[in-house]
Coordinates of C-alpha atoms in Angstrom, one line a residue:
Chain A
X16 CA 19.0 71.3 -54.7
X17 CA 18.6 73.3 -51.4
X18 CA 16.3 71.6 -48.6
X19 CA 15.1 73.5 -45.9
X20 CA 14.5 71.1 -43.3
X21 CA 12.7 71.7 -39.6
X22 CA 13.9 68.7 -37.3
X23 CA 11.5 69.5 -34.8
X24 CA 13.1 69.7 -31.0
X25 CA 16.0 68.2 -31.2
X26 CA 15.9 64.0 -30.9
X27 CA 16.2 61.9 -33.8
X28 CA 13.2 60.6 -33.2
X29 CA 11.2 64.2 -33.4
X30 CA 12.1 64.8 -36.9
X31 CA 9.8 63.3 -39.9
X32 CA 10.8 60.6 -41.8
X33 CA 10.7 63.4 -44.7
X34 CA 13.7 65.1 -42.9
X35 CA 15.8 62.2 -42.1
X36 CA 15.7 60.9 -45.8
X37 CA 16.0 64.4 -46.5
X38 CA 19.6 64.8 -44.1
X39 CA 20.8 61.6 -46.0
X40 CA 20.6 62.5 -48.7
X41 CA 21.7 65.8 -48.8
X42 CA 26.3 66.2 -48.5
X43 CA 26.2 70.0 -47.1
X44 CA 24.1 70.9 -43.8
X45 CA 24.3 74.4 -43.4
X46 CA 23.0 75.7 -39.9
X47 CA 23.3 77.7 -36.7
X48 CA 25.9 76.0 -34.2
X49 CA 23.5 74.9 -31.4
X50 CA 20.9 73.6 -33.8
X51 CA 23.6 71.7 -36.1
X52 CA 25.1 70.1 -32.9
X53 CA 21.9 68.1 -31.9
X54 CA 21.8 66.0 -35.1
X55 CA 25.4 65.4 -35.9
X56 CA 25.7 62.4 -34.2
X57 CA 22.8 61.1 -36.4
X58 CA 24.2 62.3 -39.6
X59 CA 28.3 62.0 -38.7
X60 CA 29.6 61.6 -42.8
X61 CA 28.5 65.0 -43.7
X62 CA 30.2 68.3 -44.4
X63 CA 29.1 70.9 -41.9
X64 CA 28.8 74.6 -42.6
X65 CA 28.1 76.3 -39.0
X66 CA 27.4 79.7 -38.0
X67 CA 26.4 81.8 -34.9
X68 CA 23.8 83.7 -34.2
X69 CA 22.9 87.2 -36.1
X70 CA 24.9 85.4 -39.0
X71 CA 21.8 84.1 -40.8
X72 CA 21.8 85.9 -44.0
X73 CA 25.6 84.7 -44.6
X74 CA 24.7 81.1 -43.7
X75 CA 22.1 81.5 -45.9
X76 CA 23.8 83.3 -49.1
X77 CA 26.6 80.5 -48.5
X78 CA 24.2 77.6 -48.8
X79 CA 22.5 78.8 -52.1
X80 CA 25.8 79.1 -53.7
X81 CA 26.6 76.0 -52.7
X82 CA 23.1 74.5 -54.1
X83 CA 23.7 77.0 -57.1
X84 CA 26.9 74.7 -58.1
X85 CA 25.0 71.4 -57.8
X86 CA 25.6 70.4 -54.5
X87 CA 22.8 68.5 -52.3
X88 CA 22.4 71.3 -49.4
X89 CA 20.2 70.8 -46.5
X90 CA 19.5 73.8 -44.4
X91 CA 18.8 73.0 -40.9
X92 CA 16.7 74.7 -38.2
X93 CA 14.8 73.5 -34.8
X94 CA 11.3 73.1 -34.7
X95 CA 9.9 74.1 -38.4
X96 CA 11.9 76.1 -40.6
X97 CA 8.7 78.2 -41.7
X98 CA 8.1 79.4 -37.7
X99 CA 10.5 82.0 -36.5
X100 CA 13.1 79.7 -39.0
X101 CA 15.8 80.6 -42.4
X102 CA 12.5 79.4 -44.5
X103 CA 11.5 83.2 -45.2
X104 CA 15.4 84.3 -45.6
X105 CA 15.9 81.6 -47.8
X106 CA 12.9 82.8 -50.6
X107 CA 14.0 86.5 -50.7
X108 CA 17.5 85.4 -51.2
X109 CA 16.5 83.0 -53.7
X110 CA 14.3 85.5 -55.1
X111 CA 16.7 87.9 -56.0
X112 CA 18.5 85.0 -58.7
X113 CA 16.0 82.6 -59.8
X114 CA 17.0 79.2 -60.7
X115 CA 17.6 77.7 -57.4
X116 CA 15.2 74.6 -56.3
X117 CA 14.1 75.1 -52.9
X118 CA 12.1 72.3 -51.4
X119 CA 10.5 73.2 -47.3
X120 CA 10.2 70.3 -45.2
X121 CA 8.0 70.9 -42.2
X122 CA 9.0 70.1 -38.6
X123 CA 7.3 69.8 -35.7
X124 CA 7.5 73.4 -33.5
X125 CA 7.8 74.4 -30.3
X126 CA 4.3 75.3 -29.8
X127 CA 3.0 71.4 -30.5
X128 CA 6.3 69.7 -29.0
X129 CA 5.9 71.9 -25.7
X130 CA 2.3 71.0 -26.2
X131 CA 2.6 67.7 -26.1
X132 CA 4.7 67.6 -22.9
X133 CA 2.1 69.6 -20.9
X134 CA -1.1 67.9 -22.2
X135 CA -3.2 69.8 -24.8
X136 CA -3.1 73.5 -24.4
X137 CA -3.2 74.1 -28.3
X138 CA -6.5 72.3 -28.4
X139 CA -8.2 75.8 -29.3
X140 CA -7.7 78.7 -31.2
X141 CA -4.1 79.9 -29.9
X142 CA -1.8 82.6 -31.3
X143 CA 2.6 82.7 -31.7
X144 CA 4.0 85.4 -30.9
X145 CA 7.5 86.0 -30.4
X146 CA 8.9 88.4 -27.5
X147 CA 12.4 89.3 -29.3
X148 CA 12.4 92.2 -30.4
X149 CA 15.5 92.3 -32.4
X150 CA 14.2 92.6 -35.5
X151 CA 10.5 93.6 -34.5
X152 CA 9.5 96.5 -32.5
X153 CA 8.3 96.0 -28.9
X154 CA 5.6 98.2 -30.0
X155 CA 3.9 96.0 -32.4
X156 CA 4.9 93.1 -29.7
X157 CA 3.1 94.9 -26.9
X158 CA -0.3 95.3 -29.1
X159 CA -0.4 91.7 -30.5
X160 CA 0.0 90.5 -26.7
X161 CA -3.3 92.6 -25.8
X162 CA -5.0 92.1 -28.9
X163 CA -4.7 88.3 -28.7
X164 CA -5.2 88.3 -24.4
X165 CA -8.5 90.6 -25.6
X166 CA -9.4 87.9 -28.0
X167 CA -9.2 85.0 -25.2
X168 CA -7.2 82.7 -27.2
X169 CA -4.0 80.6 -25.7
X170 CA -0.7 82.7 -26.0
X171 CA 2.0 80.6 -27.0
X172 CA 5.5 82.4 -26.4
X173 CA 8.8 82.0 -28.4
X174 CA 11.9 83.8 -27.3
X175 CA 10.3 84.6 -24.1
X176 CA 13.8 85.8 -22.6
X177 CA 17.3 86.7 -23.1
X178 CA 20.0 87.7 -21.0
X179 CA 19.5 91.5 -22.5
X180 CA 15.5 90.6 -22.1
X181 CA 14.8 89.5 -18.4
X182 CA 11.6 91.7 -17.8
X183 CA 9.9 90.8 -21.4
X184 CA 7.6 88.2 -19.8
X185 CA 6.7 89.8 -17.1
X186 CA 6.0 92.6 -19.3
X187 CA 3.6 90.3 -21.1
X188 CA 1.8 88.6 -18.3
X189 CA 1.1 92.5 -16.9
X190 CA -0.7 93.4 -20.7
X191 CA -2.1 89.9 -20.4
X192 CA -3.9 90.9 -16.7
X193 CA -5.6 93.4 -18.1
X194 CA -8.1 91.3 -19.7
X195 CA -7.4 87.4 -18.3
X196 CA -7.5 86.6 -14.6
X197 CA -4.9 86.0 -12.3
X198 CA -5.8 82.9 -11.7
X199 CA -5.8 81.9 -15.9
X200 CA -3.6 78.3 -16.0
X201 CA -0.4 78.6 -17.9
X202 CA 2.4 76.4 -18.3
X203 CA 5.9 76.3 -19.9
X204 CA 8.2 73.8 -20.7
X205 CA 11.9 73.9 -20.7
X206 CA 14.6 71.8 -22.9
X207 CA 11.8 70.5 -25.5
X208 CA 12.9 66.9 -26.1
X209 CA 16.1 67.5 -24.7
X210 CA 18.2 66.5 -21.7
X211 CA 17.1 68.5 -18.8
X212 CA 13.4 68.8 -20.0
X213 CA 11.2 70.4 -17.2
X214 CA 7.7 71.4 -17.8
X215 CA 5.7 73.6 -15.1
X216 CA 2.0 74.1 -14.7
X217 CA 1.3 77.5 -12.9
X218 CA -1.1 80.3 -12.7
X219 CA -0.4 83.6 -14.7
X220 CA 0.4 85.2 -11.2
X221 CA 2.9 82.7 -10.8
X222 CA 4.2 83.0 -14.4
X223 CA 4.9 87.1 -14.0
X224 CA 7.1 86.3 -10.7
X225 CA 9.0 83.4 -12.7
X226 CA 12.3 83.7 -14.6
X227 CA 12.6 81.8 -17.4
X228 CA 15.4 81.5 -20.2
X229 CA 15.1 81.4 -24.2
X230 CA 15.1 77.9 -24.4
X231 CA 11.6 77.6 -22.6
X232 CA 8.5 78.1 -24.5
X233 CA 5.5 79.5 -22.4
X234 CA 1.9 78.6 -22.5
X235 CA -0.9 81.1 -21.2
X236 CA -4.2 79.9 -21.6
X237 CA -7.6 81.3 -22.4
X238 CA -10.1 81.8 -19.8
X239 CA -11.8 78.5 -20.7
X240 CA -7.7 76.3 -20.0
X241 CA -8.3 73.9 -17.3
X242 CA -5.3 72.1 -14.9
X243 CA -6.4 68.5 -15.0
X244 CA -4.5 66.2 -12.7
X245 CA -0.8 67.1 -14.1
X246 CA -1.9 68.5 -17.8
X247 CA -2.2 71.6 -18.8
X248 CA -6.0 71.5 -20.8
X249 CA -8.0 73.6 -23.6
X250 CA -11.4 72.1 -24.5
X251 CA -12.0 71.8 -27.2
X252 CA -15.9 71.2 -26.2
X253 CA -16.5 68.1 -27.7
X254 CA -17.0 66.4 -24.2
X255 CA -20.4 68.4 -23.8
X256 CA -21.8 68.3 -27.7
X257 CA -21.2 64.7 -28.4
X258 CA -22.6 62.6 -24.6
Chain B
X13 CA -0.9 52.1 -21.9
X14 CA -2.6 55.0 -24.1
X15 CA -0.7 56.9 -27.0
X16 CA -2.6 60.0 -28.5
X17 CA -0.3 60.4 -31.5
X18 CA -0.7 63.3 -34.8
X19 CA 0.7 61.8 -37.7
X20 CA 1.0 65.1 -39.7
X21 CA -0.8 65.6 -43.2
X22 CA -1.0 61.8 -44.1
X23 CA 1.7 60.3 -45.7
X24 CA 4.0 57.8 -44.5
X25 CA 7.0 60.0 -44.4
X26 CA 5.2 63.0 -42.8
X27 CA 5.2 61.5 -39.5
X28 CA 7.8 61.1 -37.3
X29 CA 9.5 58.5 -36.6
X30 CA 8.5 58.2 -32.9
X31 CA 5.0 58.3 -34.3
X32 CA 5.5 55.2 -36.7
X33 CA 7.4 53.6 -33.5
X34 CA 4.3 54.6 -31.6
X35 CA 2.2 53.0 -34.0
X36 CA 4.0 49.9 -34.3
X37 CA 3.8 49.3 -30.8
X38 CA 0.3 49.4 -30.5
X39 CA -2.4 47.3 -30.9
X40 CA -5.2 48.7 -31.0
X41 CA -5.5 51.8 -33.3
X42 CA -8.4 54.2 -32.9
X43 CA -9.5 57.0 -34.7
X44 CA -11.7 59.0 -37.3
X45 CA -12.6 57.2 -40.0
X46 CA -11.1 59.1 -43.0
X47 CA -8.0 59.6 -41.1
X48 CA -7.2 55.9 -40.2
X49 CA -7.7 55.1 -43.9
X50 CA -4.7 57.6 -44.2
X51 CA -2.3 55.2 -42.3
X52 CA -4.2 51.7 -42.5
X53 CA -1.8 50.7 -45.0
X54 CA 1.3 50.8 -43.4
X55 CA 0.0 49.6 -40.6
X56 CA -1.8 47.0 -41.4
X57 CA -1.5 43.8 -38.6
X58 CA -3.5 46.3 -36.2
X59 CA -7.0 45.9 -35.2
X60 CA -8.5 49.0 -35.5
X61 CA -11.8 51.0 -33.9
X62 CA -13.0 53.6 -35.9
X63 CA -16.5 56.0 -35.7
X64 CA -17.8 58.6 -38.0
X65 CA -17.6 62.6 -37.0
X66 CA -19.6 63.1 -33.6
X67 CA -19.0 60.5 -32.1
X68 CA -15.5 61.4 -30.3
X69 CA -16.7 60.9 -27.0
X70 CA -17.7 57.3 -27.8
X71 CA -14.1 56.5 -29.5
X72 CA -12.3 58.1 -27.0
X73 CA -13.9 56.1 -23.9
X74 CA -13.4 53.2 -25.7
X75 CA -9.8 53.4 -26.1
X76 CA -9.8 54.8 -22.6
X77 CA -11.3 51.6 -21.8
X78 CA -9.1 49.1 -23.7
X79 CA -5.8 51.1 -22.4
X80 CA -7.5 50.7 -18.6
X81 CA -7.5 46.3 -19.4
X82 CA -3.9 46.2 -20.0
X83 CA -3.6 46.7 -23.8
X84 CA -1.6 49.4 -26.3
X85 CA -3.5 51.7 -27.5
X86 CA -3.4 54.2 -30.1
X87 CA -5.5 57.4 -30.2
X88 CA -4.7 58.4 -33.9
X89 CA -5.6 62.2 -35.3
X90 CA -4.3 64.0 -38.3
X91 CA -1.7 66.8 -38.2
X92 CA -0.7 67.1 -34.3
X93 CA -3.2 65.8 -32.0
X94 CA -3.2 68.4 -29.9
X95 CA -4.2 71.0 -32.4
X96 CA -8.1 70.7 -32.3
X97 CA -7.2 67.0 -32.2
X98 CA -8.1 64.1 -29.5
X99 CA -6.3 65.4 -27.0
X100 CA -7.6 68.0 -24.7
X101 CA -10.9 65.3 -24.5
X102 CA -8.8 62.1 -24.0
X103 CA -7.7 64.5 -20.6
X104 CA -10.8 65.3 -19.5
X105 CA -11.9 61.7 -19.7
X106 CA -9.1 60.6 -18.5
X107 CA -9.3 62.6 -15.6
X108 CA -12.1 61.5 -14.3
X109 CA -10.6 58.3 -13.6
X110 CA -7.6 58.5 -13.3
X111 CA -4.6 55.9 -13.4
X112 CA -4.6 55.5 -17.5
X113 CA -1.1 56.6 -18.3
X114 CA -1.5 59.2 -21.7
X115 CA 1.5 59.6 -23.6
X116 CA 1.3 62.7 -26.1
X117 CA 3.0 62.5 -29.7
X118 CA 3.7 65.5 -31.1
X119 CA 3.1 65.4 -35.1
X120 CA 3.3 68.0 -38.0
X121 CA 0.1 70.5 -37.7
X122 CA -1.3 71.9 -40.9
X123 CA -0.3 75.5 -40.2
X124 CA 3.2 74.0 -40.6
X125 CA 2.8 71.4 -43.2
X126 CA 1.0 73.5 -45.6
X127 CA 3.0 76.5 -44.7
X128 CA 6.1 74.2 -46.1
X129 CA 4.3 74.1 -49.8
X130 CA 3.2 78.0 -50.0
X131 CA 6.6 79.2 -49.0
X132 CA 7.3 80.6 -45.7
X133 CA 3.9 82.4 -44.7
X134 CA 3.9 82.0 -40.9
X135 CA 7.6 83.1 -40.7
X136 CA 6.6 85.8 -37.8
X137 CA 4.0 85.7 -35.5
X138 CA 0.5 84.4 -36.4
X139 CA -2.6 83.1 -35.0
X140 CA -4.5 79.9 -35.9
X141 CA -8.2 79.8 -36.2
X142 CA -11.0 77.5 -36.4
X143 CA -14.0 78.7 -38.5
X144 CA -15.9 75.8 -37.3
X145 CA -18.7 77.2 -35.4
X146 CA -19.9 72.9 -34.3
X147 CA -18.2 73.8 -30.8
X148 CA -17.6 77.6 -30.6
X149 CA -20.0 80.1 -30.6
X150 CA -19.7 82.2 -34.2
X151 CA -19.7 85.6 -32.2
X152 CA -16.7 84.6 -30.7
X153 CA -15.0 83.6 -34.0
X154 CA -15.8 86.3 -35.3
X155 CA -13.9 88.4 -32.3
X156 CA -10.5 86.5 -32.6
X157 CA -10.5 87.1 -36.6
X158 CA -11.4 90.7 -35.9
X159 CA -8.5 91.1 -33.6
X160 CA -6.0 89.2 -35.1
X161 CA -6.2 91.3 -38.3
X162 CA -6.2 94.3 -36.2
X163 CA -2.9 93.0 -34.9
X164 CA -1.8 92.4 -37.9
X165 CA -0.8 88.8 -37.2
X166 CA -1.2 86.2 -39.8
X167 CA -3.8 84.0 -39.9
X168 CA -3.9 80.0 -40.4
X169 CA -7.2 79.2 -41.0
X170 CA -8.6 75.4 -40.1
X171 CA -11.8 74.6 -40.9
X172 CA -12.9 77.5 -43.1
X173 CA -16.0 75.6 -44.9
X174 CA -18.2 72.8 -44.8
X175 CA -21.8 72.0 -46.4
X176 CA -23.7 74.1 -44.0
X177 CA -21.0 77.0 -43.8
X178 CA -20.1 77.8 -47.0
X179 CA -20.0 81.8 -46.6
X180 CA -17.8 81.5 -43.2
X181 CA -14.4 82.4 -45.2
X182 CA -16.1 85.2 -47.1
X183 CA -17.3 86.8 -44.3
X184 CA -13.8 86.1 -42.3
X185 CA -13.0 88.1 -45.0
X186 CA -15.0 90.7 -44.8
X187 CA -14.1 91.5 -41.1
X188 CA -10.4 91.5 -42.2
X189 CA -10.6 93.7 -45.1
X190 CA -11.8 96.3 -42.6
X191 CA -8.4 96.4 -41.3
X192 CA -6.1 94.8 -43.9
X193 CA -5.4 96.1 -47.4
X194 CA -7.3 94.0 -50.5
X195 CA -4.1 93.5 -52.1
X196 CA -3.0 91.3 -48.4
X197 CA -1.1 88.3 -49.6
X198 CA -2.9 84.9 -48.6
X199 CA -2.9 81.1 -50.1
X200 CA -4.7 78.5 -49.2
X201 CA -3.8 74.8 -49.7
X202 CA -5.7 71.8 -50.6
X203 CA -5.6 68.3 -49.8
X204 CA -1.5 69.0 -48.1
X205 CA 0.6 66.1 -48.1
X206 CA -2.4 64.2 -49.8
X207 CA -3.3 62.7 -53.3
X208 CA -5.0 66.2 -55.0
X209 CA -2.6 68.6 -53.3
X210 CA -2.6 72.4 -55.1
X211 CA -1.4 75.7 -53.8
X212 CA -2.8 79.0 -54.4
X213 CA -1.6 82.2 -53.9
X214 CA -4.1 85.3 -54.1
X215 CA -5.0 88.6 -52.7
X216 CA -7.4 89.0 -50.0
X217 CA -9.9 90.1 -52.4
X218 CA -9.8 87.1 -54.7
X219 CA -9.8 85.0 -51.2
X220 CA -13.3 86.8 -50.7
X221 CA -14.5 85.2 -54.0
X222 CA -12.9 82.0 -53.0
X223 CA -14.7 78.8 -52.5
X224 CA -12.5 76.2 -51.2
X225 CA -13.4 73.0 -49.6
X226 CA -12.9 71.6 -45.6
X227 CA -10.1 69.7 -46.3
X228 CA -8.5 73.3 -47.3
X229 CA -5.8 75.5 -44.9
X230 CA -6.1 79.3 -45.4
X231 CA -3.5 81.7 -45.1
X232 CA -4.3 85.3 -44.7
X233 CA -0.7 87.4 -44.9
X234 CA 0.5 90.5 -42.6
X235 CA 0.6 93.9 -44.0
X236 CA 4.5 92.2 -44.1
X237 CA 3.7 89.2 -46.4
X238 CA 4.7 89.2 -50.1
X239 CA 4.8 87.2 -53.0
X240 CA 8.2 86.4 -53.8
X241 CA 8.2 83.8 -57.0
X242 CA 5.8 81.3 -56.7
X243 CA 5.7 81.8 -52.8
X244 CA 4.1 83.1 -50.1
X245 CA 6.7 84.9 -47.4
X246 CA 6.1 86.5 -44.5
X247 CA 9.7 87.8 -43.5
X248 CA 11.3 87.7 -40.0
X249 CA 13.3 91.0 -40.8
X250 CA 16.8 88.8 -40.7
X251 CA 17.6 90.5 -44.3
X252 CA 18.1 93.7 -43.0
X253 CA 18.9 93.0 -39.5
X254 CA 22.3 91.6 -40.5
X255 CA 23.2 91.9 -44.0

């Protein structure tokens, strides 16, 4: 049986109880390096199966053979495998030779995780959108960024930099000024869960002039996000239907 | 101290396991109804607070209250509490008098945990919508849908009936079909995680002719999403990217 499992940010105590039975219970965690390393201490008797980046489609070929033969195989990714994760990858492969069990166990993402450090910026209708564009045009990047700024609802950014992608996010926030303020409340958060965790509250002036890596994930708000002492707010509006 | 905590779909082992922490260090557990009767059982030495819909202000203040006298509190909410959850009003309450601490628990939101039983459907970027017109004008709903299609984004929908809206996801429908294909991939998913569960996959044009119920999560594919098997995929592009 092959499980796909989303451990959320990276502690042990961000993933379900779902996924940690899940990790027992499974002999083979297949994964990408960085993510496999923040849960081996948890899970130390296990055979690990580790690639790098841009390697996904052998990681993942590797693990349904495995599952194919009858092992118990547990694919790992950050956040939830079904955002941005080898959930997708997993079903065509599997797809091309039925007879492989696949079993998705959600995570917690980015977008709620991050959330949750800076206070409720998710609290309306928001959108995901990923700024790499290695395997999607910058094209089709650039229009969902204005169609959803256009649309007023929170932007929450994945893969908001790379070392080969500096100016992406400043791309965005310029799209994003054509329709939101200057002054619109964003926030990011750095290190999810992890050591070195830094969340920011800013405005989206602030946000074009900032520099910020891929392990951040950025907020930008809809016209109606409020800072509220040190939290980073979307009403939802039940404050003014239900008094 | 105050704890605003998602448990994810509902069952035990959807949470995470610094949500069952969090619960087990509380005291006092408030929440909706229907959603503390989700958890009541495994937590059952708590006193709990609970109020009907509409009355969120009133449960909030008073574990706003009780978290201000010295006890643990938790704010409990379905899926992730930030998500159209609790938390965005437990900050604006909160900051009006301040010096409650508020601790945020990140937990599994439907987009993710329903996404795990259809497949991989929110595998690139995608937008999450509310259909609930209680707290957001309808023209404005209306606006997001219309632009998210045209972005081609797909779309989680929460919300997308109730007694006194039962047309809402036919006409979301009708304002995608303008810019989506009929034959667009989408599923919807009842009951997730919960006694009753059951997974559909259709086209956007059976979707139209769909009545599902409020406790249901929509997903309206890409012009990318297909049907692989018995899921629904919507795929990164890894597959050709690196093969």
């Amino acid at each position: 049986m092959l499980r796909v499992i989303g451990f959320g940010p990276g502690g042990y105590e961000y993933m379900t109880i779902e996924a940690k039975k899940a990790l027992e219970a499974s002999d083979l965690i297949v994964g990408y390096t960085v993510y496999t390393d923040l849960i081996r201490e948890y899970f130390q008797e296990k055979e690990y199966y580790t690639t790098p980046m841009k390697q996904e489609t052998e990681r993942c070929r590797y693990a349904l053979t495995q599952a194919r033969e009858g092992r118990e195989v547990a694919v790992v990714c950050s956040g939830d495998s079904g955002v941005y994760g080898m959930a997708s990858l997993l079903c065509e492969l599997a797809g091309d030779e039925p007879g492989t069990t696949l079993k998705f166990i959600a995570g917690v993402t980015a977008a709620c995780s991050g959330g949750a450090v800076l206070g409720a910026p998710l609290s309306h209708d928001f959108a995901v959108i990923s700024l790499s564009d290695l395997l999607t045009p910058m094209e089709l990047i650039r229009q969902r960024v204005a169609l959803c700024a256009q649309a007023d609802m929170v932007l929450c950014i994945y893969n908001p930099s790379s070392r080969k992608r500096k100016d992406y996010l400043k791309e965005a926030c310029d799209i994003i000024l054509q329709y939101q303020s200057p002054d619109t409340v964003c926030g990011y958060v750095k290190q999810i869960g992890r050591e070195g965790e830094e969340a920011v509250i800013c405005t989206l002036r602030e946000l074009r002039e900032t520099q910020v890596d891929m392990f951040t994930t950025v907020y930008i708000g809809s016209s109606r996000t409020k800072k509220i002492g040190n939290w980073m707010v979307t009403p939802r509006g039940y404050r003014y239907a239900s008094v």
